[in-house]
Coordinates of C-alpha atoms in Angstrom, one line a residue:
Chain H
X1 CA 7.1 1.6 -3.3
X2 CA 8.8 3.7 -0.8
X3 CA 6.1 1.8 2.3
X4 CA 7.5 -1.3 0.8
X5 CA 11.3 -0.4 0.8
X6 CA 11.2 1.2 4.6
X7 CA 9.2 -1.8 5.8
X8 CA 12.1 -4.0 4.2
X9 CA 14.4 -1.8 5.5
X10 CA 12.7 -2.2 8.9
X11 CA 12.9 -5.9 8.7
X12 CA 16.7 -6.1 8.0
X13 CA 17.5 -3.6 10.8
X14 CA 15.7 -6.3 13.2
X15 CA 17.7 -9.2 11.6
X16 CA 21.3 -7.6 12.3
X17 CA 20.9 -6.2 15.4
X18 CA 19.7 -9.6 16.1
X19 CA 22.7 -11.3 14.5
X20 CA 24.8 -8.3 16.4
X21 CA 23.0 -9.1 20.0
X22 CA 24.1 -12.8 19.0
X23 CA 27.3 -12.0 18.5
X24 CA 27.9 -10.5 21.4
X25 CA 26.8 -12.8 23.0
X26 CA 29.5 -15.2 21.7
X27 CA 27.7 -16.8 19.7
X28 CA 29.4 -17.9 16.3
X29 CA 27.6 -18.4 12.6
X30 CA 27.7 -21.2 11.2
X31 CA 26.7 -21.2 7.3
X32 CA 24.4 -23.3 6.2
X33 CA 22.6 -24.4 3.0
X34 CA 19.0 -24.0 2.2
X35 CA 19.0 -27.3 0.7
X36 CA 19.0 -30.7 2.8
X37 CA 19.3 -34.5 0.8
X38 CA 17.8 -32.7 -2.3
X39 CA 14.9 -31.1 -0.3
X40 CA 14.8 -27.7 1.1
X41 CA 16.1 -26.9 4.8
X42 CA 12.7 -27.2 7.6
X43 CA 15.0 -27.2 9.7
X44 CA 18.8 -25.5 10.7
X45 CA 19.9 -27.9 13.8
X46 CA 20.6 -30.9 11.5
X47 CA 22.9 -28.8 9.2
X48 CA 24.4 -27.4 11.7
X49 CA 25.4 -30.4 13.6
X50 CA 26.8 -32.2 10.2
X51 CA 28.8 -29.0 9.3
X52 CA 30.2 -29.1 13.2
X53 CA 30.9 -32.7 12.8
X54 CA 33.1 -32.3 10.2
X55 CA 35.7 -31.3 12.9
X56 CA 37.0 -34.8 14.3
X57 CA 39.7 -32.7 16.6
X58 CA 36.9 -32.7 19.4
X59 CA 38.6 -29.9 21.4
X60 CA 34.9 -27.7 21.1
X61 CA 34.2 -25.3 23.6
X62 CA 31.8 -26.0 25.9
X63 CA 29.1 -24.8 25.7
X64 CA 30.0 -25.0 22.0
X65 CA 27.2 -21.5 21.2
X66 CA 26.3 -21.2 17.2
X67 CA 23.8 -19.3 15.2
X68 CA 22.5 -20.1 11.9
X69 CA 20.5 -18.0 9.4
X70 CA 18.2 -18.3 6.4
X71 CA 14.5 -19.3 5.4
X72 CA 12.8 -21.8 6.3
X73 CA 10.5 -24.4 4.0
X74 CA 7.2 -25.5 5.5
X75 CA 6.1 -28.0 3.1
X76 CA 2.5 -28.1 4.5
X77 CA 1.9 -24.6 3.5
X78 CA 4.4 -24.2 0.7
X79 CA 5.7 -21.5 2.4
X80 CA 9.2 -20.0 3.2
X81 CA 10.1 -18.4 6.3
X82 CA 12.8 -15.7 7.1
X83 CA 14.2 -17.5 10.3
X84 CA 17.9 -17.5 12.8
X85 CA 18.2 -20.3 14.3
X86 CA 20.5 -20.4 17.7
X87 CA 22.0 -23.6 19.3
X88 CA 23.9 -24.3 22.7
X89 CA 25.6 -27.9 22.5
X90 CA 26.7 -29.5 25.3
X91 CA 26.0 -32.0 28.0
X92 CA 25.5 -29.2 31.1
X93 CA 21.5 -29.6 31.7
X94 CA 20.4 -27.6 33.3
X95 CA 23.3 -25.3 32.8
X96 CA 22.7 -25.0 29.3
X97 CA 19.0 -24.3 29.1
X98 CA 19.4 -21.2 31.2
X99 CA 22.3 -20.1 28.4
X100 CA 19.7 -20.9 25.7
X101 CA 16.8 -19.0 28.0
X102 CA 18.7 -16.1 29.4
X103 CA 19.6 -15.6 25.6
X104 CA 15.8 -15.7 24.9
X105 CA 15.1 -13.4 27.8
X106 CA 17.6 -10.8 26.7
X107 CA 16.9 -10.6 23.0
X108 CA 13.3 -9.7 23.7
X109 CA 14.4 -7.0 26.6
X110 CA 16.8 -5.5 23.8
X111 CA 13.8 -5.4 21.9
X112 CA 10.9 -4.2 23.8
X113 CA 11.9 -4.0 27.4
X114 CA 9.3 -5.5 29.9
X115 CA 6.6 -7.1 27.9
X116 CA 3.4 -8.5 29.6
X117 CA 1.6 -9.7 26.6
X118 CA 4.7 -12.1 25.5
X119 CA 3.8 -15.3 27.1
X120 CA 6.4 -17.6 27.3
X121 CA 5.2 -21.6 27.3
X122 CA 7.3 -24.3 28.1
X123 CA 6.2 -27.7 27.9
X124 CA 8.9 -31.0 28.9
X125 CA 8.5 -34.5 27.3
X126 CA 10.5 -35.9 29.7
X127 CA 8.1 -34.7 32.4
X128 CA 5.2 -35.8 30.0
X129 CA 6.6 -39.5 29.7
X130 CA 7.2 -39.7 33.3
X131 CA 3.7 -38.1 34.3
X132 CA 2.1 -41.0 32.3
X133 CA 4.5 -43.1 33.8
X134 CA 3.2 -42.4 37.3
X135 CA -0.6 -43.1 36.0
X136 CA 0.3 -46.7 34.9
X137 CA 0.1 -45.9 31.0
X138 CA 2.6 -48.2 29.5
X139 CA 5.6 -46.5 27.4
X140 CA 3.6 -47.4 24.3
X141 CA 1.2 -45.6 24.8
X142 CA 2.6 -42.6 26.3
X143 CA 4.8 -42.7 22.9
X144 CA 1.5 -42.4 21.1
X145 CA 0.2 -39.7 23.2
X146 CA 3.3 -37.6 22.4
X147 CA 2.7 -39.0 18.6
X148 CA -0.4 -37.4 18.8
X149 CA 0.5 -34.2 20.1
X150 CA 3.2 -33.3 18.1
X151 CA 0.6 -33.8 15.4
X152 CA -1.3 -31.3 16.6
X153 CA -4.2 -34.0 17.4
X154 CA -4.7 -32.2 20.8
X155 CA -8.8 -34.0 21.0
X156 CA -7.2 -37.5 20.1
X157 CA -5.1 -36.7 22.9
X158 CA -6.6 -35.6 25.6
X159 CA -9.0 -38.1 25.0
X160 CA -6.9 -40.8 25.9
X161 CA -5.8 -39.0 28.9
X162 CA -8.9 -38.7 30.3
X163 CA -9.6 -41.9 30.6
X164 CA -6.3 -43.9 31.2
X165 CA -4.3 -40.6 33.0
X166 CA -6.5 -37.5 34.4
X167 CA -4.1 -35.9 36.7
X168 CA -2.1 -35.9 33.6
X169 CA -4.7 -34.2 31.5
X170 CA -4.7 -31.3 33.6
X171 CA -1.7 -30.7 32.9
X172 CA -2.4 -30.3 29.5
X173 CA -3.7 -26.5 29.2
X174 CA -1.5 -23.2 30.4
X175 CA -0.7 -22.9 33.8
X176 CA 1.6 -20.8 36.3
X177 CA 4.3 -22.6 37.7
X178 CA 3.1 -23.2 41.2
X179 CA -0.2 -24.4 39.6
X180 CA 1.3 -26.7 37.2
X181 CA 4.4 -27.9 39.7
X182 CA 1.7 -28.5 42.8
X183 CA -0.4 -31.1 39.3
X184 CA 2.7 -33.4 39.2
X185 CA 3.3 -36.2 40.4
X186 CA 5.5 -36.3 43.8
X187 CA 8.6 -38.0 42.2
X188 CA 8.2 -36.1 39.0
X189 CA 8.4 -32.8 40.6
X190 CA 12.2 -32.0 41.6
X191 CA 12.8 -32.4 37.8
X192 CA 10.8 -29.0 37.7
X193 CA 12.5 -27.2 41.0
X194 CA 15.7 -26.9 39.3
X195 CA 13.8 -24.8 36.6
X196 CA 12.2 -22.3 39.0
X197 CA 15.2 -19.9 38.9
X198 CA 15.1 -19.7 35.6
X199 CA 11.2 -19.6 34.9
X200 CA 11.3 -16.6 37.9
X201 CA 13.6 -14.6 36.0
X202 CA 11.9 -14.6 32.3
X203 CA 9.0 -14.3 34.9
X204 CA 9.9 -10.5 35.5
X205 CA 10.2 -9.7 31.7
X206 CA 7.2 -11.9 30.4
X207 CA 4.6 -14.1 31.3
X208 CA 5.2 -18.2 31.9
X209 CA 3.2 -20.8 31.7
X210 CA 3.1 -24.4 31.5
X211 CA 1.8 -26.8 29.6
X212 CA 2.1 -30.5 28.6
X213 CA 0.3 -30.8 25.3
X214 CA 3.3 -28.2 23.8
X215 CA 6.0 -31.5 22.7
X216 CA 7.5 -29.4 20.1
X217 CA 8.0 -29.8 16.3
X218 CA 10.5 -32.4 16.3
X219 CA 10.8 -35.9 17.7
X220 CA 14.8 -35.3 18.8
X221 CA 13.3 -33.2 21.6
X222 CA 14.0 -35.1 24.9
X223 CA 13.4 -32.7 28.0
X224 CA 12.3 -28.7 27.5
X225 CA 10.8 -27.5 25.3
X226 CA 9.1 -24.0 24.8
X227 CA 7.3 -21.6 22.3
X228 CA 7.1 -17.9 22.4
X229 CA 3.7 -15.9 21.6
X230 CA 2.4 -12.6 20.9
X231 CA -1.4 -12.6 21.9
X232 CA -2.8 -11.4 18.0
X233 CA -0.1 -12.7 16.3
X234 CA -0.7 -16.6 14.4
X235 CA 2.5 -17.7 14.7
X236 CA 5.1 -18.4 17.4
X237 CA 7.6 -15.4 17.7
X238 CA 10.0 -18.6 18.4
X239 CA 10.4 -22.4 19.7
X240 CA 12.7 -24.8 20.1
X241 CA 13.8 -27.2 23.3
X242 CA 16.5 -29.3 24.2
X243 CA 17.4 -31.8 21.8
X244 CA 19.9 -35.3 21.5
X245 CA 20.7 -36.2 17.9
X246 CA 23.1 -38.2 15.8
X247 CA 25.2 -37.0 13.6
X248 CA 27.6 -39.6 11.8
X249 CA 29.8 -40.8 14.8
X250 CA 29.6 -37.9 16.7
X251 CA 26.2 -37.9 19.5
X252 CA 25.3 -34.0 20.5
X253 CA 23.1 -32.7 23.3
X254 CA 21.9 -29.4 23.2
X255 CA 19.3 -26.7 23.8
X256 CA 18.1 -24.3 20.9
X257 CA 15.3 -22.5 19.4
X258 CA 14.4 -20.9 15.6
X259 CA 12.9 -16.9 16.0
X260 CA 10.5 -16.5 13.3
X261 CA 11.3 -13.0 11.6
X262 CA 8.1 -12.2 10.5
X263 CA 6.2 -12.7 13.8
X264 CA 9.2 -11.0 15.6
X265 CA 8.9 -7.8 13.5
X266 CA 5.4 -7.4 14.3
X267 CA 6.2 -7.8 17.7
X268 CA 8.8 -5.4 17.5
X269 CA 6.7 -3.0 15.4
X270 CA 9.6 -1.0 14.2
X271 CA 9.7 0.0 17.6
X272 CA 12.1 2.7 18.1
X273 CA 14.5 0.7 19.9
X274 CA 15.3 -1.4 16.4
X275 CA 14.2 1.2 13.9
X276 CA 16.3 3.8 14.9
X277 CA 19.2 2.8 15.9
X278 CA 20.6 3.7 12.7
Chain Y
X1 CA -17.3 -10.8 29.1
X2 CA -16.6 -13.6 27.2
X3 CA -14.2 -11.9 24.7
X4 CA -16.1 -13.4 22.2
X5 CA -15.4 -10.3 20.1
X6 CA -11.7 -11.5 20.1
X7 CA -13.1 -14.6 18.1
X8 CA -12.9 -15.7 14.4
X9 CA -13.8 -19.4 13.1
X10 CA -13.9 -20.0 9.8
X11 CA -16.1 -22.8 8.5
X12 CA -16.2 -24.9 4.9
X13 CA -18.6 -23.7 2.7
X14 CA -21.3 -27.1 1.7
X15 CA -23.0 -29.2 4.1
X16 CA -21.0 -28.4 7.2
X17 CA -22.2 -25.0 7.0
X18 CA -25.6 -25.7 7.0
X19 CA -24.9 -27.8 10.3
X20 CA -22.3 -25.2 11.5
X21 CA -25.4 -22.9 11.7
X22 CA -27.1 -25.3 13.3
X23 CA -24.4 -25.6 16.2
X24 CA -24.0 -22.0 16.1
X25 CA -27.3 -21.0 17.3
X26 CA -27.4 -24.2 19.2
X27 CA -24.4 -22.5 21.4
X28 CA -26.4 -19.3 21.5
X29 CA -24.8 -17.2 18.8
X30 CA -26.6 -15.4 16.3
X31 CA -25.7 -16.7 12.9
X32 CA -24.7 -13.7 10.3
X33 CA -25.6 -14.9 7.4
X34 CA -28.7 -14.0 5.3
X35 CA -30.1 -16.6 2.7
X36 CA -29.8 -14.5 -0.4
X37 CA -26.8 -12.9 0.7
X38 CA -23.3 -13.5 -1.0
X39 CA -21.3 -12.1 2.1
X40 CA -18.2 -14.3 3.5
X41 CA -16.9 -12.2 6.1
X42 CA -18.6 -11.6 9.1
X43 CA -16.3 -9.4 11.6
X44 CA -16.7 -10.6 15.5
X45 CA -19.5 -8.7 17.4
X46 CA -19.4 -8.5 21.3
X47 CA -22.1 -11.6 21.6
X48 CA -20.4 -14.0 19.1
X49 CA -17.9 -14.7 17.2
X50 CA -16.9 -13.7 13.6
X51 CA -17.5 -15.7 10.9
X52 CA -15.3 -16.5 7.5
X53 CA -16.8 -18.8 4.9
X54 CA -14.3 -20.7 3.1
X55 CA -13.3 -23.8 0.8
X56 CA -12.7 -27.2 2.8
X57 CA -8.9 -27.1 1.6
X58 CA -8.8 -23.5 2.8
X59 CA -9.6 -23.5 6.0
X60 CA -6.1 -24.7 8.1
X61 CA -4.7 -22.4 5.7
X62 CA -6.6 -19.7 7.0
X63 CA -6.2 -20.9 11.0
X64 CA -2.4 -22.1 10.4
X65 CA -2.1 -18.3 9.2
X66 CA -3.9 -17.3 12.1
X67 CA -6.4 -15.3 9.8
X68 CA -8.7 -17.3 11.8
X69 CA -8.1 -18.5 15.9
X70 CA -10.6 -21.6 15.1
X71 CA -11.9 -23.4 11.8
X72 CA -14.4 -26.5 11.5
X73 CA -13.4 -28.6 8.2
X74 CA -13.7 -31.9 7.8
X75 CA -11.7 -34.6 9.1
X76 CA -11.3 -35.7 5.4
X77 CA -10.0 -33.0 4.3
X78 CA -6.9 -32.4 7.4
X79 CA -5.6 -35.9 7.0
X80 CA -5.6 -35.3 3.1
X81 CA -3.8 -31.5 3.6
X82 CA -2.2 -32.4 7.5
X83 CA -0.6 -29.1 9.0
X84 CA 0.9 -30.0 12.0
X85 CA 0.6 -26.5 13.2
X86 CA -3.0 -26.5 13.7
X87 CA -4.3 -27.9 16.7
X88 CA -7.9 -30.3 16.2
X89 CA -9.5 -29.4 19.8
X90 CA -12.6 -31.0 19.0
X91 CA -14.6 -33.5 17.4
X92 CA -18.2 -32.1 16.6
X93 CA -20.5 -35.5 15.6
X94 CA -21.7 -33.6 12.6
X95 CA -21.5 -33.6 9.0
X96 CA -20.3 -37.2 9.4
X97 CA -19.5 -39.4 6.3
X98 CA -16.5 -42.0 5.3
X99 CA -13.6 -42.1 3.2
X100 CA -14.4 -45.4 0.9
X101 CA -12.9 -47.8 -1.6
X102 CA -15.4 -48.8 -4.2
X103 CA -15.6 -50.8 -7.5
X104 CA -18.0 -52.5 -9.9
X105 CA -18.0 -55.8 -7.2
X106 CA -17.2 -56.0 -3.6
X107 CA -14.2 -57.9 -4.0
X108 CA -10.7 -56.6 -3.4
X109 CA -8.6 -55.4 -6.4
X110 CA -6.9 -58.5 -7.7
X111 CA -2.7 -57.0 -8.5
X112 CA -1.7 -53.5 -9.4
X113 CA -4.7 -51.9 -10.1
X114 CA -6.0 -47.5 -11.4
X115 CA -7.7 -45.9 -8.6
X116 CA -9.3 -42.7 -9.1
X117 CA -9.6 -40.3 -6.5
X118 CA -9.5 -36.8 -5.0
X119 CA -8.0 -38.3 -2.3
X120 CA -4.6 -39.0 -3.4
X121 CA -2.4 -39.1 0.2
X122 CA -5.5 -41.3 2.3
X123 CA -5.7 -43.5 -1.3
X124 CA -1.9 -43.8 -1.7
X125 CA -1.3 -44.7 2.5
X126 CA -4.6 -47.1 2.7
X127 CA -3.1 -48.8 -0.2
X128 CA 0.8 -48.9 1.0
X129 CA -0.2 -49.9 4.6
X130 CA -1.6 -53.3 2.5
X131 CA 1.3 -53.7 0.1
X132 CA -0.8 -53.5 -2.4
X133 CA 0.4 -51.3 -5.6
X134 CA -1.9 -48.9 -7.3
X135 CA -1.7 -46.2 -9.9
X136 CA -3.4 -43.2 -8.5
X137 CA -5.7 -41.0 -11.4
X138 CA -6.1 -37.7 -9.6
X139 CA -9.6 -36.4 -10.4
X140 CA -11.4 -33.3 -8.6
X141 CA -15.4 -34.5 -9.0
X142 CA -18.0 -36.9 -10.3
X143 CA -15.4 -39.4 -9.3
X144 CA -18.2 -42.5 -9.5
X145 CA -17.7 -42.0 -13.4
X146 CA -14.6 -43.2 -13.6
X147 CA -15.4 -46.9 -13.2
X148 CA -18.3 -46.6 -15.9
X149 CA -16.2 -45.0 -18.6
X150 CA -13.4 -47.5 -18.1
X151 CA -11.1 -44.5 -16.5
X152 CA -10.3 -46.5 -13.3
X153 CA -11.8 -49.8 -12.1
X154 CA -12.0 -48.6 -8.5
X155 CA -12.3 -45.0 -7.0
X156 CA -11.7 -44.0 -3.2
X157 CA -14.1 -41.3 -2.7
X158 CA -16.2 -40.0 0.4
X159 CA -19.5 -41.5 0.9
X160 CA -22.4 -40.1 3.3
X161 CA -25.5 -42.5 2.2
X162 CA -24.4 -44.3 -0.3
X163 CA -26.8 -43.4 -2.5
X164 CA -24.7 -42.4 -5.0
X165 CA -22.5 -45.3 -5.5
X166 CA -25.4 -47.3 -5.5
X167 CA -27.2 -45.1 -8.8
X168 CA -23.7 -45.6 -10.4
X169 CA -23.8 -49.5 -10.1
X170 CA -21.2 -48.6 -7.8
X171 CA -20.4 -51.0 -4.2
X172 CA -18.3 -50.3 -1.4
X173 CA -15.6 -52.7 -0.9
X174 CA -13.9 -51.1 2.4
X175 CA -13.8 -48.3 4.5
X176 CA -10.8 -46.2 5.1
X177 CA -11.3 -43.3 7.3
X178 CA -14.8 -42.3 8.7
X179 CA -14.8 -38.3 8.6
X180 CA -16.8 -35.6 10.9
X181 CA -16.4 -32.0 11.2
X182 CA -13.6 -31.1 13.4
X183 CA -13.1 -27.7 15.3
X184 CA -9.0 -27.0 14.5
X185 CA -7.0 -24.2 16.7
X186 CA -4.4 -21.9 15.8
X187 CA -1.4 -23.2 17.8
X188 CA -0.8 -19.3 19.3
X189 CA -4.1 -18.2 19.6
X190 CA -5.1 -21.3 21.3
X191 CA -2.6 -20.4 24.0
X192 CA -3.2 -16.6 24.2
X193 CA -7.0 -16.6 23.9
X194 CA -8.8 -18.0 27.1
X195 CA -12.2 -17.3 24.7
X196 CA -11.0 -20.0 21.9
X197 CA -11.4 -22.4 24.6
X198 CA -14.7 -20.9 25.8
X199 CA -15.8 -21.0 22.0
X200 CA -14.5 -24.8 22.5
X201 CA -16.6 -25.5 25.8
X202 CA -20.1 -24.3 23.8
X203 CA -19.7 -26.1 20.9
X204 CA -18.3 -29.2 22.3
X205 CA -21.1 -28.9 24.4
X206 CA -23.9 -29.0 22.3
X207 CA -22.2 -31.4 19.9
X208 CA -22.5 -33.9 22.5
X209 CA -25.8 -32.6 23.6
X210 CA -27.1 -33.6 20.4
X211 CA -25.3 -36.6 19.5
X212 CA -26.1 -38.6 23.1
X213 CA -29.8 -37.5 22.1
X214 CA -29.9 -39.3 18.2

């Protein structure tokens, strides 16, 4: 019992001095509940955004920076997840991704320091659509790539792309920035220049890559999107991208991304920097 | 180094295990399992991968949990149980069958009709995709009963020959999904372990080896 009640303790230490590094950061909660239209919550940004647009004053900061917690239902597994979900609203692109990325950067130095083994992959639908765009493949079918790939039907996929849009296909593995910037398409690439500064500096505490086939979980994503791993570790330590969605009258823009307690605690490993700071 | 040893695919237990080995060996790894033995776990050596025998329905469990950084299941069985989180990397041209609709006749079910199945979610889409409204009668096995002993006039079941249906006076009437054996991918290990796609490469290889050659 007493293994079970230190690891639990462990586990709550990481959750408020992540809640604390939020804080600080300016970021404010935002309470939400675990229940959506009768199901349970997969996912915080909708509840957030309907809770937010229960304000019709419209005078928000901007960015407008909020933070959610609670589990998380996966349906396909029946399983719940212990998850903090954070959220930067507002039109600035690319201003607000380097908030929301800058913020990811400095929770997992606060954590760990340097860390080689994280690899941070981004992937861009935007790029994706446009990519296809530049091979001839008509929208409709570049919707049904994306289709697929958020799907997780990678061989369906790439089997398209091979024959209707190779250079695309390439794109469609991890890659280094210079590698996968010098793959697009001439008139695609500036969209990816104004992300080198930001991509240089996580560079320094993690490794980047880049990778097409990574369109996110959910279809509101509309440019960046990206997913944190731990080589050893099955599931992402966190993911997220930027986002448009309708909420009543009220249209929001945004960047955000969900850490995943359970991966982020072995990650951390009760390192001392969590564990004993109290 | 391949970093094989870094490895672990789990595989259903029935007839795509028997062609699993097949591929296995095929790709140049020694298969682990003995023929009287009763061992499911197989830990990864440096020249091959481990090994995890499992249930069908268990298997993007056990690679969504990332228990195991590959699987090979049947396409059946992921578009019954989809998990979006598991990534199917290849198709492997074996253990190929088909998802059916079959009755007493081949004609189509005239109004709202019982369908028995294992197959409820690929039964229950087939049939709303047609407007066509059924009353699903979940059963786990010897589905081609249940048109004999009056249980359900039609049954959507997998098929590999036929055979089967045919000894139970049974006809197909459509089919709905053809199946193979898939390879599926832990999302994260996919993109942190350069020897899941190595694994990949082999298999994909010699599954297309063999298929071009039949």
């Amino acid at each position: 019992m007493q293994e079970w009640l230190r690891q639990n303790t462990q586990q709550y230490r990481l959750m408020t001095a992540l809640i604390t590094m939020l804080l600080d950061q300016g970021f404010s909660p935002v309470p939400t509940e675990p229940t959506q239209n009768t199901r349970f919550r997969q996912d915080h940004t909708q509840a957030i955004l309907e809770l937010l647009a229960s304000f019709r004053s419209g005078s928000w900061p901007s960015p407008l920076k909020v933070f959610s917690t609670g589990p998380l239902y996966q349906p396909e597994t029946l399983h719940w997840s212990e998850t903090i979900d954070v959220e930067v609203l507002g039109p600035q692109e690319p201003s607000s991704d380097f908030v929301a990325l800058d913020l990811v950067g400095r929770l997992m130095s606060e954590l760990s320091g340097p860390a080689d083994d994280l690899l941070l992959v981004f992937g861009h639908v935007d790029v994706l659509a446009r990519c296809l765009l530049a091979e001839d493949v008509d929208p409709q079918s570049g919707h049904a790539v994306r289709k697929l790939l958020m799907a997780g039907h990678l061989m369906e996929a790439e089997t398209i792309l091979a024959r209707s849009a190779p250079a695309t296909r390439e794109l469609c593995a991890p890659l280094p920035f210079d590698r996968f910037a010098a793959g697009l398409p001439a008139p695609v690439r500036p969209m990816l220049d104004s992300l080198r500064p930001v991509n240089d500096r996580l560079d320094r505490l993690l490794t980047t890559r880049w990778d097409l086939s990574l369109t996110g979980n959910w279809p509101y994503y509309t440019g960046l999107v990206f997913a944190l791993y731990l080589p050893g570790v099955g599931q992402p330590l966190l993911h997220g991208g930027r986002f448009v969605m309708q909420t009543g009258e009220t249209d929001w823009q945004g960047i955000g991304f969900t850490l995943h307690l359970d991966p982020l605690f072995q990650f951390s490993g009760a390192s001392a920097k969590v564990g004993s700071s109290t | 180094m391949k970093g094989y040893d870094r490895i672990t695919v789990a595989v259903a237990k029935g007839r795509i295990l028997a062609d699993a080995r097949s591929l296995w060996e095929r790709a140049g790894f020694s298969w682990p399992v003995t023929e009287s033995g009763r061992q499911l776990w197989f830990p990864p050596q440096p020249d091959r991968p481990g090994l995890l025998i499992a249930r069908a329905k268990d298997i993007s469990t056990l690679v969504s949990q990332g228990i195991a950084d590959l699987g090979i299941v049947g396409m059946d069985v992921l578009r019954e149980y989809p998990d979006a989180s598991v990534l199917e990397v290849a198709d492997l041209h074996m253990a190929q069958c088909r998802v059916v609709l079959a009755g007493k006749t081949a004609e189509w079910p005239q109004g709202p009709c019982r369908v028995a199945t294992k197959y409820r979610r690929i039964a229950e889409q087939f049939f709303q995709d047609r407007q066509h409204p059924i009353e699903i009668v979940p059963l786990s096995g010897s589905l081609e009963l249940a048109p004999i002993i009056g249980l359900a006039p039609y049954i959507v079941d997998i098929v590999d020959t036929g055979n089967t249906l045919r000894e139970h006076g049974l006809t197909e009437i459509a089919t709905i999904l053809p199946s193979s054996a898939l390879l599926i991918a832990n999302a994260s290990h996919w993109r942190t372990k350069p020897a899941a796609h190595a694994v990949r490469a082999l298999f994909q290889q010699e599954a297309v080896g063999k298929e071009s050659m039949a």
